[in-house]
Amino acid sequence: MKRLASHIARMAHDVSPGGIRIRRFAARQHLSVAVFSCLLLAFGMGSMPVAAPSEASTPEPALPATEYEVEIPCQVGVFVDEMNPTTNNNGAMQGDYLRVGTSTEFCGQYWTLLDIGPIAESDGGLLPDDATIVEAKIKIRKESGPSDTIKVYGLQTAFNEGTATWNNKPSRHNSPTANTTVPSSNGWTYLNIPEFVLTDAIDYSHGLRVALCPTWTTCSRSISFYSDEHTYRPSLVITYIGTEPEPTPTPDPTVDDYEPCNLQVTWSPSIPSPGQEVTVTATATDNEEMRYVAIYRGSVELARRDATSGQDSLSVSYTEEAELPAMSYLVAAKDASPHTTQVLQSLTVPVRGTGTAPEVAVDIDWEIEEVLPERYRLIREDGQVATITCTATDPEGIDYMDIQCTGMGALHIDGGGRQTVTGEFEWVNDDPGATTFSCRLSAVDLEGNYASTDPDYIDIVRPGNLLFMTTGAPGFHNPSRDRLPWERMVQAFGVGECYWWPEEWKSPYALIWYHASFKSIADGGECFGMSTMANELYRGRIIANDVDPTVSAPSYMTYDNSFTKEYVEARQGGQMGGEVAFKRINEDFHTVSEKLNRIKADMAADTPGVLCMWEGDGGHAVVPWMSREMPDGTTRVYIYDCNREGGIVSTRDNGIDNPLFNFHNERHYPFVEFDGSSWSYIWGDGSTWNDTLAYIDYEEACGDMDQENPIAGPFNPHLTDHDIPSVFQYLFAPIGGDVDMVVEDEDGNVTGIYDGEIVEDIPDSMAMIPTMGGPFTEHEMYVLPTDKKLKLRISGNSDDEYVLGLLANGVLMAIEQKDLSEGAEDVITIEPRGDVLGHVMRVKPGREDSSFRLIVAVMFEGLTVATDSDFVGREYIMEGIMGLGDIDFSVFVEEGGDTLVVENHGEDDLVFDPSFRTTESLDEVDDPLDELPFIPSSGEEDVTVGPGETVELTPETWATTEERASLHILRDGKESGPQRSSFPVLPAVIGGVVAAAVAAFIILVRKGIIRVGKPE
């Protein structure tokens, strides 16, 4: 049998035919120490048996054994690099050499892998099948490096030298191994091998598979050997006993050539475009003989041409599509001489594209889509998430792009030549130390062109830079006052509207307005006044130091000092001005979405107004300062709420970077939430308001911006003026009593307090709830249509008085000092008629002993020179109205304005004292203050109107200067024809807002002065 070496490896005892001792190898001993000391007998299939000698025989002398040697060349060899684990090193740069050792960086190892074979003759090798192996070693030529010990391992599987890398190298047999110390001198050296690797190679008909590995760990220490690609290739040298090997051809003598080959490289076209085919051609010539020429990219062989014997010229070409930015090649050539080195030439073929820079874009998708004003896009630690998408596009392809974003460092993205490269990531605003957000993208295309975005710098707003809350909002809580003085009425509406003759003659309109509503408008809180003042401070119309000289900023203001109280109280009463009242009426015709859009428009312009809200019979006013569209589709309108001053005070006391700041604390930074057609506001006690909204523009909340009223003098703060809404009718109910009122039209619809609830069934009617706390029954005010006959039922809940006022189209009709006992009911009917000023008022008291006052006042177009007023005012007064039985009468002013008509519908006499006054009297003297110590009037006492009788009352002279001039009284038992005046009534026009609403009464019902708590 041919496997003699295998036999040797398997023998377990000595065989000594003829007394000759045979030494054999112990299994898996080093072959290098397996030496025969005497004649070895080969055992194998077909060996001749030896007969036992006779006793008379004489032994023949033993013949000496003959040793032979075969050298099997290595055809497969490569080294692998731990620091470049995916690189194959069989290319032109490394293919002629093998390495064992450690790298410079991180001490990565180099291993050399060899596969030498076939070995046995029957497998195509050089070792005779009947050979008995004496010794086997690897012969390898050292090219350079130090002296050190190499360990040889057996490999478990084969490998491909063209694809072998550190990552895919075959596994080693960890034992047994063999060590050899390589000398320091360069040249041939022999390496010991483990016996089993040769045994396995012969038994299983494959090559000798080994790994040469370093035994040292010192960095940057390696030994280089010539590879199987070189003339000095490695081999396996086997010494054996057996058949003499076939003689090998004598190799040609080594050329004594020290001159390397000549290498020329060309390419076409010289500057290709992307996608165009480029061909690289390498030509090598030598004075003696060529070995190869090859084209590489890195370690990857693209094309190669090997020489045949005696060939002194080689050429090879490679063609591919050009790619930006350039095509790089390494061309290698080597002649056949062992004395020359490889010739290398690197080549870069430029590729020219469009020459344009990449298009770059940064798209930020904010979790909160819209923030108004935009400067509040980011507020410290608001937790907002931004999805950032960075895109670079170039027709030639992107090489790489770099992204720099706040808090995320530098991000590098390899473009890989793609025409469009996108990077997406999230950024969260949760860093308490961050003051600015920015994101910048830069990109380089394959041509080397550079482009970048201009970074957007967004300030992350610190607590002290929430401007409305730090420069407008006062730092004190919502105050209240049970009764505002008359002077506050004058400060809010001005002398011209509060007096017909300054300091002497108060306007009947203003008096009714004051007693019916204004004086108690702050007893449930002063939120409207606080909101309006805060807005003025924010806008800079006033400054905190003007209102309170002791402070430098609104957050330090207090209520009970200097002019702060006066200012807030006057502004609280401003909601009773026509500018606000008419807007509230108009707001009833607008949807929640329309109101939100107006708020957002003001937020975008940083011009906030006043947002009024109501729930049931409670009202409140706030100032919006920011809106945010939330991810869930809702919109949050952040507000200044004078009931929640905690955030203002906290930042005031802790500075601009307030470490206690928490934007998500709703008690400090509350918001109204809008969701489609609905809204809601959560109070501190957890209750929710979601009933009615009105948004009042800043100018409307302030009134007439071109007219100002002083607080206490020319150098004190001035308020902008409001107008008493006299172009609409207002019905005022009791100021000192306890009554309920309900209004009924001819169709049976009702508006008012009905069964303890607010009802608004009459078309174009509205309950005007003030913005403050307290039950509506103590602050009743309604808007009613003027073109319908209405019946007002006023029922008494206790023995007390009430006041009722009706203002419309420059005409006031009012009842004062009217008693109403518990359970009794007064019925007052108002009816429009074309031949009267305003309405006909019919009064039917609910008790017989009533005694009260009825006033009609009219403002005509004209001029009162004495008071520099642009109107002429007339008063028609019925004092001490009473009757012996039930009273039922009507009263109106004829269209001309000269005559008051009284009709008695009852069965008993009606008795009263009529009195008439006009501002015309003031122009009849040169100096009214000196010449008129009284207000001139015309009147009578105890005028009686019998049952079914009509009385017409006209002053003998309206412009009298007498203290009590006489009247002309006409009694004819029937309605009189109108007596026309030269004065037309003031037109019922007050800006475009009126045109949007139907003509209407505004009815104000004012009850007894009862202190109530503020909201929250």
Coordinates of C-alpha atoms in Angstrom, one line a residue, residues 108-628:
G108 CA -2.9 43.6 15.1
Q109 CA -1.5 40.2 13.9
Y110 CA -0.3 39.1 10.5
W111 CA -0.7 35.4 9.7
T112 CA 0.6 33.6 6.6
L113 CA -1.6 30.8 5.2
L114 CA 0.0 28.1 3.0
D115 CA -1.5 25.2 1.1
I116 CA 1.3 23.0 -0.5
G117 CA 0.4 20.0 -2.6
P118 CA -0.5 17.6 -4.0
I119 CA 2.1 15.4 -2.1
A120 CA 1.8 11.7 -2.9
E121 CA 2.7 10.5 -6.4
S122 CA -0.7 8.8 -6.8
D123 CA -2.4 12.2 -6.2
G124 CA -0.2 14.0 -8.7
G125 CA 2.6 14.9 -6.3
L126 CA 6.3 14.1 -6.3
L127 CA 6.6 11.7 -3.2
P128 CA 6.7 8.0 -4.2
D129 CA 3.9 6.0 -2.8
D130 CA 6.3 3.4 -1.2
A131 CA 8.4 6.1 0.5
T132 CA 9.2 6.0 4.2
I133 CA 9.4 9.6 5.4
V134 CA 12.4 10.5 7.4
E135 CA 11.9 14.3 7.7
A136 CA 9.6 17.1 6.3
K137 CA 10.0 20.9 6.6
I138 CA 8.7 24.0 5.0
K139 CA 11.4 25.8 2.9
I140 CA 10.7 29.5 2.7
R141 CA 12.9 32.5 1.8
K142 CA 13.0 35.4 4.2
E143 CA 12.9 38.8 2.5
S144 CA 13.3 41.1 5.5
G145 CA 12.6 41.4 9.3
P146 CA 14.1 40.5 12.6
S147 CA 14.9 37.2 14.2
D148 CA 12.1 35.7 16.1
T149 CA 10.1 32.5 16.7
I150 CA 7.3 31.4 14.5
K151 CA 4.7 28.9 15.5
V152 CA 3.2 26.6 12.8
Y153 CA -0.5 25.5 13.2
G154 CA -2.5 23.0 11.2
L155 CA -5.6 24.4 9.4
Q156 CA -8.9 22.7 9.6
T157 CA -10.1 23.6 6.1
A158 CA -8.8 24.8 2.7
F159 CA -8.9 28.5 1.7
N160 CA -8.8 30.6 -1.5
E161 CA -5.9 32.9 -1.7
G162 CA -7.8 35.3 -3.9
T163 CA -10.5 35.8 -1.4
A164 CA -9.0 34.9 2.0
T165 CA -9.2 37.7 4.7
W166 CA -8.9 37.8 8.4
N167 CA -12.6 37.5 8.8
N168 CA -13.0 34.4 6.7
K169 CA -9.7 32.6 7.3
P170 CA -10.0 28.9 8.2
S171 CA -9.8 27.8 11.9
R172 CA -6.6 26.5 13.3
H173 CA -5.9 23.2 15.2
N174 CA -4.6 24.6 18.5
S175 CA -2.3 21.6 19.1
P176 CA 0.1 20.1 18.4
T177 CA 2.1 22.9 16.9
A178 CA 5.7 23.4 15.9
N179 CA 8.1 26.3 16.6
T180 CA 11.1 27.5 14.6
T181 CA 13.3 30.5 15.3
V182 CA 13.9 32.4 12.1
P183 CA 17.5 33.8 11.8
S184 CA 18.2 37.5 11.5
S185 CA 19.8 37.1 8.1
N186 CA 17.7 37.1 5.0
G187 CA 17.6 34.0 2.8
W188 CA 16.3 30.5 2.8
T189 CA 15.1 29.1 6.1
Y190 CA 13.3 25.9 7.1
L191 CA 10.3 25.7 9.4
N192 CA 9.3 22.7 11.5
I193 CA 5.7 21.4 11.0
P194 CA 3.4 19.3 13.2
E195 CA 3.5 15.6 11.9
F196 CA -0.3 15.3 11.7
V197 CA -0.7 17.9 9.1
L198 CA 1.5 15.9 6.7
T199 CA -0.2 12.6 7.7
D200 CA -3.7 14.1 7.1
A201 CA -2.6 15.7 3.7
I202 CA -1.4 12.2 2.4
D203 CA -4.3 10.2 3.9
Y204 CA -7.0 12.6 2.6
S205 CA -5.3 13.5 -0.7
H206 CA -5.1 17.3 -0.1
G207 CA -2.3 19.8 0.3
L208 CA -0.3 20.6 3.4
R209 CA -2.5 23.3 5.1
V210 CA -0.7 25.4 7.7
A211 CA -0.8 28.9 9.3
L212 CA 2.5 30.7 10.3
C213 CA 1.8 32.8 13.3
P214 CA 3.9 35.1 15.5
T215 CA 4.7 34.1 19.1
W216 CA 5.5 37.7 20.1
T217 CA 3.1 40.5 21.2
T218 CA 5.4 43.5 20.7
C219 CA 3.8 46.0 18.3
S220 CA 5.3 46.9 14.9
R221 CA 7.4 43.7 14.5
S222 CA 7.0 41.5 11.4
I223 CA 9.0 39.2 9.1
S224 CA 8.4 39.2 5.3
F225 CA 8.8 36.1 3.1
Y226 CA 8.6 35.6 -0.6
S227 CA 5.3 34.2 -1.7
D228 CA 4.3 31.6 -4.2
E229 CA 4.0 34.5 -6.8
H230 CA 7.7 35.0 -6.6
T231 CA 10.6 33.2 -8.2
Y232 CA 11.7 32.3 -4.6
R233 CA 8.4 30.6 -3.8
P234 CA 7.9 28.5 -0.6
S235 CA 8.0 24.6 -0.8
L236 CA 7.6 21.5 1.2
V237 CA 10.9 19.5 1.4
I238 CA 10.5 15.8 2.3
T239 CA 13.4 13.4 3.0
Y240 CA 12.4 9.8 2.6
I241 CA 13.7 6.2 2.0
G242 CA 12.3 4.5 -1.0
T243 CA 12.2 4.7 -4.7
E244 CA 14.5 7.2 -6.3
P245 CA 12.4 10.1 -7.5
E246 CA 12.1 10.9 -11.2
P247 CA 14.8 13.3 -12.3
T248 CA 13.4 16.8 -12.6
P249 CA 14.3 19.0 -15.5
T250 CA 17.2 21.2 -14.9
P251 CA 15.8 24.7 -14.4
D252 CA 17.0 27.4 -16.7
P253 CA 19.9 29.3 -15.2
T254 CA 18.8 32.4 -13.2
V255 CA 19.0 35.5 -15.3
D256 CA 21.6 37.8 -14.0
D257 CA 19.3 40.8 -14.4
Y258 CA 19.2 43.7 -12.0
E259 CA 17.3 46.2 -14.2
P260 CA 13.5 46.3 -13.6
C261 CA 11.0 46.3 -16.4
N262 CA 9.6 49.4 -18.0
L263 CA 5.9 50.2 -17.4
Q264 CA 3.7 52.5 -19.5
V265 CA 0.0 53.3 -18.7
T266 CA -2.5 55.0 -20.9
W267 CA -6.2 55.6 -20.7
S268 CA -9.0 56.9 -23.0
P269 CA -10.9 59.2 -23.0
S270 CA -8.6 61.5 -21.0
I271 CA -11.4 63.1 -19.0
P272 CA -14.5 60.9 -19.2
S273 CA -18.0 62.0 -18.1
P274 CA -19.9 60.0 -15.5
G275 CA -21.3 56.8 -17.1
Q276 CA -18.9 57.0 -20.0
E277 CA -16.7 54.0 -20.6
V278 CA -13.0 54.5 -19.8
T279 CA -10.3 52.1 -20.8
V280 CA -6.9 51.8 -19.0
T281 CA -4.1 50.0 -20.8
A282 CA -0.8 48.9 -19.1
T283 CA 2.2 47.8 -21.2
A284 CA 5.4 46.4 -19.7
T285 CA 8.6 45.5 -21.4
D286 CA 11.9 44.0 -20.1
N287 CA 15.4 43.6 -21.5
E288 CA 15.3 39.9 -20.6
E289 CA 12.0 38.4 -19.8
M290 CA 8.6 39.5 -18.3
R291 CA 6.7 37.8 -15.6
Y292 CA 3.3 39.6 -15.4
V293 CA 1.5 42.9 -15.7
A294 CA -1.7 43.6 -13.7
I295 CA -4.3 46.4 -13.0
Y296 CA -5.7 46.8 -9.5
R297 CA -8.1 48.9 -7.5
G298 CA -6.8 48.7 -4.0
S299 CA -6.2 45.0 -3.4
V300 CA -8.8 43.9 -6.0
E301 CA -7.3 42.6 -9.2
L302 CA -9.2 44.0 -12.2
A303 CA -7.1 42.6 -15.0
R304 CA -3.8 40.5 -15.3
R305 CA -1.6 39.1 -18.0
D306 CA 1.1 36.6 -17.3
A307 CA 4.1 36.0 -19.6
T308 CA 5.0 32.8 -21.3
S309 CA 8.6 31.6 -21.3
G310 CA 10.9 34.1 -23.0
Q311 CA 8.2 36.8 -23.5
D312 CA 9.7 40.2 -22.9
S313 CA 6.6 42.4 -23.6
L314 CA 3.1 42.2 -22.0
S315 CA 0.0 44.4 -22.3
V316 CA -3.4 44.3 -20.4
S317 CA -6.5 46.5 -20.6
Y318 CA -9.5 47.1 -18.4
T319 CA -12.7 48.9 -19.3
E320 CA -15.5 50.2 -17.0
E321 CA -18.0 53.0 -16.6
A322 CA -16.5 56.2 -15.2
E323 CA -17.7 57.4 -11.8
L324 CA -17.2 60.6 -10.0
P325 CA -15.0 62.1 -8.7
A326 CA -12.2 60.1 -10.3
M327 CA -11.2 56.5 -11.2
S328 CA -8.2 55.3 -9.2
Y329 CA -6.0 52.4 -10.3
L330 CA -2.8 50.7 -9.3
V331 CA -0.8 49.1 -12.1
A332 CA 1.9 46.5 -11.2
A333 CA 4.5 44.8 -13.4
K334 CA 7.3 42.4 -12.7
D335 CA 10.0 40.8 -14.8
A336 CA 11.4 37.3 -14.3
S337 CA 14.5 38.3 -12.5
P338 CA 14.7 37.5 -8.8
H339 CA 17.0 40.4 -8.4
T340 CA 14.5 43.1 -9.4
T341 CA 11.6 44.6 -7.5
Q342 CA 8.0 45.0 -8.6
V343 CA 7.2 48.2 -10.6
L344 CA 4.2 50.0 -9.4
Q345 CA 2.4 53.0 -10.8
S346 CA -0.7 54.6 -9.4
L347 CA -3.2 56.3 -11.7
T348 CA -6.1 58.7 -11.2
V349 CA -8.4 59.4 -14.1
P350 CA -10.3 62.6 -13.5
V351 CA -14.1 62.4 -14.2
R352 CA -15.8 65.6 -15.0
G353 CA -19.6 66.1 -14.2
T354 CA -21.8 69.2 -14.4
G355 CA -19.5 71.1 -12.1
T356 CA -22.5 72.3 -10.0
A357 CA -22.5 72.2 -6.2
P358 CA -25.0 69.9 -4.4
E359 CA -28.5 71.2 -3.5
V360 CA -28.8 71.0 0.3
A361 CA -31.9 71.5 2.4
V362 CA -32.8 71.1 6.1
D363 CA -36.5 70.5 6.8
I364 CA -37.6 70.8 10.4
D365 CA -41.0 69.2 11.2
W366 CA -41.9 70.7 14.5
E367 CA -44.1 68.6 16.8
I368 CA -45.9 71.9 17.5
E369 CA -46.7 73.0 14.0
E370 CA -47.4 76.7 14.5
V371 CA -46.3 79.0 17.3
L372 CA -47.4 82.6 17.3
P373 CA -45.5 84.9 17.9
E374 CA -42.8 82.9 16.2
R375 CA -40.2 84.1 18.6
Y376 CA -41.7 81.7 21.2
R377 CA -41.1 78.7 18.9
L378 CA -38.9 77.2 21.7
I379 CA -39.3 77.9 25.4
R380 CA -36.8 76.4 27.8
E381 CA -37.6 72.7 28.5
D382 CA -41.0 72.8 26.8
G383 CA -40.3 69.2 25.6
Q384 CA -41.0 70.0 22.0
V385 CA -39.8 67.4 19.5
A386 CA -38.4 68.4 16.1
T387 CA -38.0 65.8 13.3
I388 CA -35.1 67.0 11.3
T389 CA -34.7 65.8 7.7
C390 CA -31.4 66.8 5.9
T391 CA -31.2 66.2 2.2
A392 CA -28.4 66.6 -0.3
T393 CA -29.0 66.1 -4.0
D394 CA -26.5 66.1 -6.9
P395 CA -26.7 64.6 -10.4
E396 CA -23.1 63.2 -10.1
G397 CA -23.7 61.8 -6.7
I398 CA -23.0 62.8 -3.1
D399 CA -19.7 61.9 -1.5
Y400 CA -20.7 62.8 2.1
M401 CA -22.7 65.2 4.1
D402 CA -22.1 66.6 7.6
I403 CA -24.9 67.7 10.0
Q404 CA -24.4 69.9 13.0
C405 CA -27.3 70.4 15.4
T406 CA -27.6 71.8 18.8
G407 CA -26.9 69.2 21.5
M408 CA -26.2 66.4 19.0
G409 CA -22.6 67.0 18.0
A410 CA -21.5 66.4 14.4
L411 CA -23.2 63.7 12.4
H412 CA -21.3 62.4 9.3
I413 CA -23.2 60.5 6.6
D414 CA -21.4 58.7 3.8
G415 CA -23.2 59.4 0.5
G416 CA -21.8 56.5 -1.4
G417 CA -22.3 58.3 -4.7
R418 CA -26.1 58.3 -4.4
Q419 CA -27.7 61.2 -6.2
T420 CA -29.9 61.9 -3.2
V421 CA -28.9 61.3 0.4
T422 CA -31.2 61.8 3.3
G423 CA -30.6 61.8 7.0
E424 CA -33.5 62.0 9.5
F425 CA -33.4 62.2 13.3
E426 CA -35.2 63.8 16.3
W427 CA -34.2 66.6 18.6
V428 CA -36.0 67.2 21.9
N429 CA -36.0 70.6 23.7
D430 CA -35.2 69.3 27.1
D431 CA -31.8 70.7 27.9
P432 CA -32.1 73.4 30.7
G433 CA -28.8 74.9 29.7
A434 CA -29.5 75.3 26.0
T435 CA -30.1 78.9 24.9
T436 CA -30.1 78.5 21.1
F437 CA -31.1 75.9 18.6
S438 CA -29.5 75.6 15.2
C439 CA -29.0 73.0 12.5
R440 CA -26.6 73.2 9.6
L441 CA -26.1 70.8 6.7
S442 CA -23.0 70.7 4.4
A443 CA -22.4 68.3 1.6
V444 CA -19.6 67.5 -0.9
D445 CA -20.4 65.8 -4.2
L446 CA -18.2 63.3 -6.1
E447 CA -16.7 66.2 -8.0
G448 CA -15.6 67.8 -4.8
N449 CA -18.1 70.7 -5.0
Y450 CA -19.2 72.0 -1.6
A451 CA -22.5 73.5 -0.5
S452 CA -24.0 74.2 2.9
T453 CA -27.2 75.7 4.3
D454 CA -27.3 78.9 6.2
P455 CA -28.0 77.8 9.8
D456 CA -31.3 78.9 11.3
Y457 CA -30.6 80.2 14.8
I458 CA -33.7 79.9 17.1
D459 CA -33.5 81.4 20.5
I460 CA -34.6 79.1 23.3
V461 CA -36.6 81.6 25.3
R462 CA -35.7 81.9 28.9
P463 CA -38.3 82.6 31.5
G464 CA -37.4 86.3 31.7
N465 CA -37.9 86.7 28.0
L466 CA -41.6 85.7 28.0
L467 CA -42.2 89.4 27.4
F468 CA -45.9 89.8 28.2
M469 CA -45.4 88.0 31.5
T470 CA -42.4 90.1 32.4
T471 CA -43.0 93.5 30.9
G472 CA -46.8 93.8 31.0
A473 CA -48.3 91.6 33.6
P474 CA -48.7 93.0 37.1
G475 CA -47.4 90.8 40.0
F476 CA -50.5 91.2 42.2
H477 CA -53.7 89.1 42.4
N478 CA -57.1 90.0 41.0
P479 CA -58.6 92.6 43.4
S480 CA -62.2 93.6 43.9
R481 CA -64.2 96.6 45.2
D482 CA -67.9 96.6 46.1
R483 CA -68.7 100.1 44.9
L484 CA -66.8 102.3 42.5
P485 CA -67.0 106.1 43.1
W486 CA -68.6 108.5 40.6
E487 CA -65.1 109.9 39.9
R488 CA -64.1 106.5 38.4
M489 CA -67.1 106.9 36.0
V490 CA -65.8 110.3 35.0
Q491 CA -62.3 108.9 34.5
A492 CA -63.6 106.1 32.3
F493 CA -66.1 108.0 30.2
G494 CA -64.9 111.6 30.5
V495 CA -66.4 114.8 31.7
G496 CA -68.1 115.4 28.3
E497 CA -70.3 112.3 28.6
C498 CA -70.8 112.3 32.4
Y499 CA -72.0 115.9 32.6
W500 CA -74.3 118.1 30.6
W501 CA -73.0 121.0 32.6
P502 CA -69.6 120.1 34.2
E503 CA -69.7 119.7 38.0
E504 CA -73.3 121.0 38.1
W505 CA -75.5 118.9 35.9
K506 CA -74.8 115.2 35.6
S507 CA -75.9 113.5 32.4
P508 CA -79.0 111.4 32.9
Y509 CA -77.5 108.8 30.6
A510 CA -74.3 108.6 32.8
L511 CA -76.3 108.6 36.0
I512 CA -78.5 105.6 34.9
W513 CA -75.4 103.9 33.6
Y514 CA -73.5 104.5 36.8
H515 CA -76.3 103.4 39.2
A516 CA -77.5 100.5 37.2
S517 CA -74.1 98.9 36.4
F518 CA -70.9 100.8 36.6
K519 CA -70.6 101.4 40.4
S520 CA -70.8 97.6 41.1
I521 CA -68.8 96.4 38.1
A522 CA -65.8 95.5 40.3
D523 CA -67.5 93.8 43.2
G524 CA -66.8 90.4 41.7
G525 CA -63.2 91.0 40.6
E526 CA -61.4 93.4 38.3
C527 CA -60.1 91.0 35.6
F528 CA -61.1 93.2 32.7
G529 CA -59.3 96.2 34.2
M530 CA -56.2 94.1 35.0
S531 CA -56.1 92.7 31.5
T532 CA -56.5 96.0 29.8
M533 CA -53.9 97.7 32.0
A534 CA -51.4 94.8 31.4
N535 CA -51.9 95.1 27.7
E536 CA -51.3 98.9 27.8
L537 CA -48.1 98.3 29.9
Y538 CA -47.0 95.7 27.3
R539 CA -47.7 98.0 24.4
G540 CA -45.9 100.8 26.1
R541 CA -48.9 103.2 26.1
I542 CA -48.2 103.6 29.8
I543 CA -45.2 102.6 31.9
A544 CA -45.4 101.1 35.4
N545 CA -43.5 104.0 36.9
D546 CA -46.2 106.4 35.6
V547 CA -48.9 104.5 37.4
D548 CA -46.8 103.8 40.5
P549 CA -43.6 106.0 40.9
T550 CA -42.2 103.5 43.5
V551 CA -41.7 100.6 41.0
S552 CA -39.6 100.0 37.9
A553 CA -41.6 97.1 36.3
P554 CA -45.2 95.9 36.3
S555 CA -44.3 92.7 38.2
Y556 CA -43.5 94.9 41.3
M557 CA -46.8 96.8 41.2
T558 CA -49.3 96.5 44.0
Y559 CA -53.0 97.4 44.1
D560 CA -53.4 99.7 47.1
N561 CA -50.9 102.4 46.1
S562 CA -50.6 105.6 44.1
F563 CA -52.8 105.4 41.0
T564 CA -52.8 101.6 40.5
K565 CA -56.2 101.1 42.1
E566 CA -57.8 104.0 40.3
Y567 CA -56.4 102.9 37.0
V568 CA -57.5 99.3 37.3
E569 CA -61.0 100.2 38.6
A570 CA -61.5 102.7 35.7
R571 CA -60.4 100.1 33.2
Q572 CA -62.7 97.5 34.8
G573 CA -65.6 99.8 34.1
G574 CA -64.4 100.2 30.6
Q575 CA -66.2 97.0 29.7
M576 CA -69.4 99.0 30.0
G577 CA -68.3 101.3 27.2
G578 CA -69.9 101.2 23.8
E579 CA -66.7 100.0 22.2
V580 CA -66.7 96.8 24.2
A581 CA -70.5 96.4 24.5
F582 CA -71.1 96.6 20.8
K583 CA -68.2 94.2 20.1
R584 CA -69.7 91.7 22.5
I585 CA -73.0 91.9 20.7
N586 CA -71.3 91.4 17.3
E587 CA -69.2 88.5 18.7
D588 CA -72.4 86.5 19.2
F589 CA -72.6 86.2 15.4
H590 CA -69.1 84.7 15.0
T591 CA -68.0 81.1 15.4
V592 CA -65.3 79.9 17.8
S593 CA -63.0 79.2 14.9
E594 CA -63.4 82.8 13.6
K595 CA -62.6 84.2 17.0
L596 CA -59.5 81.9 17.2
N597 CA -58.3 83.1 13.8
R598 CA -58.5 86.7 15.0
I599 CA -56.6 85.8 18.2
K600 CA -53.9 84.1 16.1
A601 CA -53.7 87.0 13.7
D602 CA -53.0 89.3 16.7
M603 CA -50.5 86.8 18.1
A604 CA -48.6 86.8 14.8
A605 CA -48.5 90.6 14.9
D606 CA -47.8 90.6 18.6
T607 CA -50.8 92.9 19.2
P608 CA -52.9 90.9 21.8
G609 CA -56.4 92.0 22.7
V610 CA -58.6 90.9 25.6
L611 CA -60.2 87.5 25.6
C612 CA -63.5 87.3 27.6
M613 CA -65.1 84.0 28.6
W614 CA -68.3 83.1 30.3
E615 CA -69.6 80.0 32.0
G616 CA -73.2 80.1 33.3
D617 CA -73.5 83.5 34.9
G618 CA -69.8 83.9 35.6
G619 CA -67.4 86.0 33.5
H620 CA -63.7 86.4 33.2
A621 CA -61.2 88.4 31.1
V622 CA -57.6 87.4 30.2
V623 CA -54.9 88.4 27.7
P624 CA -53.6 85.9 25.1
W625 CA -49.8 86.2 24.5
M626 CA -49.0 83.0 22.6
S627 CA -50.8 80.3 20.5
R628 CA -49.5 76.8 19.8

